[in-house]
PDB file of C-alpha atoms in Angstrom:
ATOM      1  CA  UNK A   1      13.671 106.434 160.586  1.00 53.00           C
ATOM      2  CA  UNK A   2      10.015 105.559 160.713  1.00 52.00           C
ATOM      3  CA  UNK A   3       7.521 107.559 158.096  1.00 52.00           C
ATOM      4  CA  UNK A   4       5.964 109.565 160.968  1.00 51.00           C
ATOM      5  CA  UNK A   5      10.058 110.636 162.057  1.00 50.00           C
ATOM      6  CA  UNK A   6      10.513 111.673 158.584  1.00 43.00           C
ATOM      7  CA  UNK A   7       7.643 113.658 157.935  1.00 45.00           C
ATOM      8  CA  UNK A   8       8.384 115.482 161.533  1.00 50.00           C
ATOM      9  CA  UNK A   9      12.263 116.501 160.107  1.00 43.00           C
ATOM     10  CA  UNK A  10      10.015 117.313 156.197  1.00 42.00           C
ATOM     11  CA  UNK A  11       7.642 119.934 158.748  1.00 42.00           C
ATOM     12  CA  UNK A  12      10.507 121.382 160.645  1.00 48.00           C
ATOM     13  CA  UNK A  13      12.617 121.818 157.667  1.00 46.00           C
ATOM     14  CA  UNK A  14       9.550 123.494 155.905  1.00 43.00           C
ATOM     15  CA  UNK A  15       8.477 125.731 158.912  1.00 44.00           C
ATOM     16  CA  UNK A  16      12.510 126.553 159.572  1.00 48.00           C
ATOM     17  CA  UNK A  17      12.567 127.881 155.429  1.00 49.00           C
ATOM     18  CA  UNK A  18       9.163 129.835 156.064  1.00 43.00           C
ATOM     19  CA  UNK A  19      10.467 131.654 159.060  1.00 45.00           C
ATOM     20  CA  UNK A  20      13.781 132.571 157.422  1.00 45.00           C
ATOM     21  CA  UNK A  21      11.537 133.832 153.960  1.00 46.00           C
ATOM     22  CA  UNK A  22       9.624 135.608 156.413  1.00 57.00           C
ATOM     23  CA  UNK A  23      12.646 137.407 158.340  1.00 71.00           C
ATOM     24  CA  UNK A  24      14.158 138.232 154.916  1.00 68.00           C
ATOM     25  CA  UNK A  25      11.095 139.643 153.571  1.00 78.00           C
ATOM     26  CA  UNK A  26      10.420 141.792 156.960  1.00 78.00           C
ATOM     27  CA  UNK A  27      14.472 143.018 156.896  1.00 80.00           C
ATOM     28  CA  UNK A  28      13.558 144.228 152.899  1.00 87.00           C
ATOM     29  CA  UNK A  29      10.671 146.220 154.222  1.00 86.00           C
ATOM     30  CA  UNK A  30      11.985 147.855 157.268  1.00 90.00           C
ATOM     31  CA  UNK A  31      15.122 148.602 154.533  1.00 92.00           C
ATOM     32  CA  UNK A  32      12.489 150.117 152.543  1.00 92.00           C
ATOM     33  CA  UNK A  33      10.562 152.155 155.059  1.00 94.00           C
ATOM     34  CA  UNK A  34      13.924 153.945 156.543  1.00 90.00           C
ATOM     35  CA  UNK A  35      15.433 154.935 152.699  1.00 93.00           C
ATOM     36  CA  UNK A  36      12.026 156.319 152.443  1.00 93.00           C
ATOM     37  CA  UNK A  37      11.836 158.575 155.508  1.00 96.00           C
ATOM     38  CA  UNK A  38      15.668 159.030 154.719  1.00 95.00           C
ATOM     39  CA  UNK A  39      14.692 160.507 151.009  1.00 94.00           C
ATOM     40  CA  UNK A  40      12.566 162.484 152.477  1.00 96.00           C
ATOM     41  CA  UNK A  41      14.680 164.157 155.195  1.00 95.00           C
ATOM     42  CA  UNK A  42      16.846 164.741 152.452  1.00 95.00           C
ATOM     43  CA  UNK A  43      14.505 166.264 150.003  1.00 93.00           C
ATOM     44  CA  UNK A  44      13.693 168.612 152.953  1.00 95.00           C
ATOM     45  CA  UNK A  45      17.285 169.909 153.358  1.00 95.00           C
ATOM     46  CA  UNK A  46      17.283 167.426 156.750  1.00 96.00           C
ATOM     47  CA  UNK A  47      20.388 166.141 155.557  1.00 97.00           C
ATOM     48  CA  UNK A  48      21.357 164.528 159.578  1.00 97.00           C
ATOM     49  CA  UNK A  49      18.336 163.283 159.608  1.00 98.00           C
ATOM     50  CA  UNK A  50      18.662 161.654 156.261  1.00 97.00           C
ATOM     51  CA  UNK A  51      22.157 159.933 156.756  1.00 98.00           C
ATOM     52  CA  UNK A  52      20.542 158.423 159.971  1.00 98.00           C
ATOM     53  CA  UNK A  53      17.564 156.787 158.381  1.00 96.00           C
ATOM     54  CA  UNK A  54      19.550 155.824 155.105  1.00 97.00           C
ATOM     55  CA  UNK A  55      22.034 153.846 157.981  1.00 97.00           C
ATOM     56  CA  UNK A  56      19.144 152.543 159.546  1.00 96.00           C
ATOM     57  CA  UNK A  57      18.309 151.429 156.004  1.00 95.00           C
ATOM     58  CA  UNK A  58      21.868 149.798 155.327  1.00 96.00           C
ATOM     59  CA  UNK A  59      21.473 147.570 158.838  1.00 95.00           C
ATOM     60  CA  UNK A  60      18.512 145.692 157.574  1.00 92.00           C
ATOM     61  CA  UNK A  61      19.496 145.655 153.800  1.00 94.00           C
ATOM     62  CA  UNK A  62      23.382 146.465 153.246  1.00 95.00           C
ATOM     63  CA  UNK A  63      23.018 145.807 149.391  1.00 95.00           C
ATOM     64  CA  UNK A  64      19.833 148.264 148.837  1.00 95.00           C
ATOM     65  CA  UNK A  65      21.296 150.246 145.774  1.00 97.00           C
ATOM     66  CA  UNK A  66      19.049 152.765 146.143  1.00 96.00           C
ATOM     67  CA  UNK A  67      19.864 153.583 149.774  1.00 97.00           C
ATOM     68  CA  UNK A  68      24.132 153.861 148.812  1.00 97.00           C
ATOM     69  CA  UNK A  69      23.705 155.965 146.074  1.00 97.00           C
ATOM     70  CA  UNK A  70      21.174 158.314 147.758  1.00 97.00           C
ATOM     71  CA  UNK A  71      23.305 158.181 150.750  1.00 97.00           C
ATOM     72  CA  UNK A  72      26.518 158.974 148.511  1.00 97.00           C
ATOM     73  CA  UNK A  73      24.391 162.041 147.052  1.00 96.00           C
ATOM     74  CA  UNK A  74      23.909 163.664 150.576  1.00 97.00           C
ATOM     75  CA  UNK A  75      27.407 162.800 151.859  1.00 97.00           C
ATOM     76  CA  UNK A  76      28.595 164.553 149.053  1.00 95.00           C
ATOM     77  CA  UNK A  77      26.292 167.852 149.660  1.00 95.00           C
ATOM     78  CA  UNK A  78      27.461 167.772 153.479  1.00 95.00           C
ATOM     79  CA  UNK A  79      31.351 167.641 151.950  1.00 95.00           C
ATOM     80  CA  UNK A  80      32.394 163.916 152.546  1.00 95.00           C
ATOM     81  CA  UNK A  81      33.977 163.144 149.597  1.00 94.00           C
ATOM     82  CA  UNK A  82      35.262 160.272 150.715  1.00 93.00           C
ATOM     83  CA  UNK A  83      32.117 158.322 152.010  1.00 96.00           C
ATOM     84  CA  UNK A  84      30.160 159.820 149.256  1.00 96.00           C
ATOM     85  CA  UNK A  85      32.342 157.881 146.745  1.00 96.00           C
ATOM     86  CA  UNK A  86      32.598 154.909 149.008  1.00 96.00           C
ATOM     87  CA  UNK A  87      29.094 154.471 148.990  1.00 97.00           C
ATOM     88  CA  UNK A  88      28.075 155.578 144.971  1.00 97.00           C
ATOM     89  CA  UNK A  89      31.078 152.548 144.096  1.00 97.00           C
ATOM     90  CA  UNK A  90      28.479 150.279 146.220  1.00 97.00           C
ATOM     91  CA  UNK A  91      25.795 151.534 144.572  1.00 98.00           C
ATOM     92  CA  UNK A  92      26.945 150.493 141.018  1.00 97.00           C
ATOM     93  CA  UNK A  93      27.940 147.270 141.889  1.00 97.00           C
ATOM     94  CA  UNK A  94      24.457 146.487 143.731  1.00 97.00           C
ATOM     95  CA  UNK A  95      22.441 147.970 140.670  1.00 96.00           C
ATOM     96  CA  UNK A  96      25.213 145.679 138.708  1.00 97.00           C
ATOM     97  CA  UNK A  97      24.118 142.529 140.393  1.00 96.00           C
ATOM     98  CA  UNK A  98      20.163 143.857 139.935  1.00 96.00           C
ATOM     99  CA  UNK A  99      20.459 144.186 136.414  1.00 97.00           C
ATOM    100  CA  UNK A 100      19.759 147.831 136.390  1.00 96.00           C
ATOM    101  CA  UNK A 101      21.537 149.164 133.626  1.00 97.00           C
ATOM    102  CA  UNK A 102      20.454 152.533 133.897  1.00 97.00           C
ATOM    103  CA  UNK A 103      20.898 153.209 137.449  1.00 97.00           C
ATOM    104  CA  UNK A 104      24.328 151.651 137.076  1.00 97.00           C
ATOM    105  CA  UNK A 105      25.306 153.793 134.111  1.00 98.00           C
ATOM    106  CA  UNK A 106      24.326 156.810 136.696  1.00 97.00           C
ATOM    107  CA  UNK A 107      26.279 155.542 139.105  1.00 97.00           C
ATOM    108  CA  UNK A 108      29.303 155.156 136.702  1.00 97.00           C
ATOM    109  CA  UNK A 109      29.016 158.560 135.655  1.00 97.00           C
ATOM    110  CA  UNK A 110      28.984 160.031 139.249  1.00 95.00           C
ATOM    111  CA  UNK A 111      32.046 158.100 140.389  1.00 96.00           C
ATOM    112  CA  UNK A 112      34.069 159.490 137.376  1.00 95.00           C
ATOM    113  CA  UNK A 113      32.416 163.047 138.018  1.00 93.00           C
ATOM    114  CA  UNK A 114      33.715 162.619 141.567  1.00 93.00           C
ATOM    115  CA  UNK A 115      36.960 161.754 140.723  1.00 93.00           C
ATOM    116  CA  UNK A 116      37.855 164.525 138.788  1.00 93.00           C
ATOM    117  CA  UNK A 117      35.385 166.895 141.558  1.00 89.00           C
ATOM    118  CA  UNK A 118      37.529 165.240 144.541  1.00 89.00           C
ATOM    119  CA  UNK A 119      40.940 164.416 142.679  1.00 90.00           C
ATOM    120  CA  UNK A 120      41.056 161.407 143.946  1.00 87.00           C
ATOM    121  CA  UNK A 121      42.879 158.128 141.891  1.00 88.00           C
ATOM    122  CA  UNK A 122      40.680 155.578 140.754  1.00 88.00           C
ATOM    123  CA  UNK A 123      43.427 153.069 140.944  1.00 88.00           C
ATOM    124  CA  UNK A 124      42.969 154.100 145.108  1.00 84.00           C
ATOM    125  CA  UNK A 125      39.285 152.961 145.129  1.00 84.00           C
ATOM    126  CA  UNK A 126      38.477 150.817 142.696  1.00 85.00           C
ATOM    127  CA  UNK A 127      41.303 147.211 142.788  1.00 68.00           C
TER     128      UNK A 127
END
């Protein structure tokens, strides 16, 4: 391969990385935007409304921490116990891998609080 070849496959390899920075970074923000409107909708009571914009959320970002454990809050106001743990177990495992102690330590204490709340078996949820 001549130097003019290489420097061709060096451009498309450094426009192909720039694109896929781009996408990512675009995917983070529409995550962002929809747990937004979704905490909203559910600080109005719009609690529908809220689980739809917090899924919205989950289809660009499915590890936003923020979005399971908000998401786990309303499921558990609307009475699904069993998505609301589902998704606070997510949510301390993403705010694990974030290095956010505190909001992990919340999440902790909700799952146990739901597990006595819902009686379910931790050994049933968490292997």
């Amino acid at each position: 391969m001549n130097a003019n070849g290489l420097l061709k496959v060096c451009a498309g390899i450094f426009l192909a990385g720039f694109c896929f920075s781009s996408n990512v970074e675009a995917q983070a923000d529409l995550a962002h935007k929809h747990f937004e409107r979704g905490a909203m909708h559910h600080l109005n009571g719009n609690n529908d409304k809220a689980i739809a914009e917090f899924k919205k959320s989950l289809r660009y970002d499915k590890e936003h921490a923020n979005t399971h454990f908000y998401l786990a809050l309303v499921y558990e106001v609307k009475g699904n116990n069993f998505k609301a743990l589902k998704h606070m177990l997510k949510a301390e495992k993403y705010f694990e891998m974030e290095g956010r102690e505190y909001w992990k330590e919340r999440s902790r204490k909700r799952i146990e609080e739901y597990y006595v709340l819902f009686g379910y078996k931790r050994e049933d949820f968490e292997k």
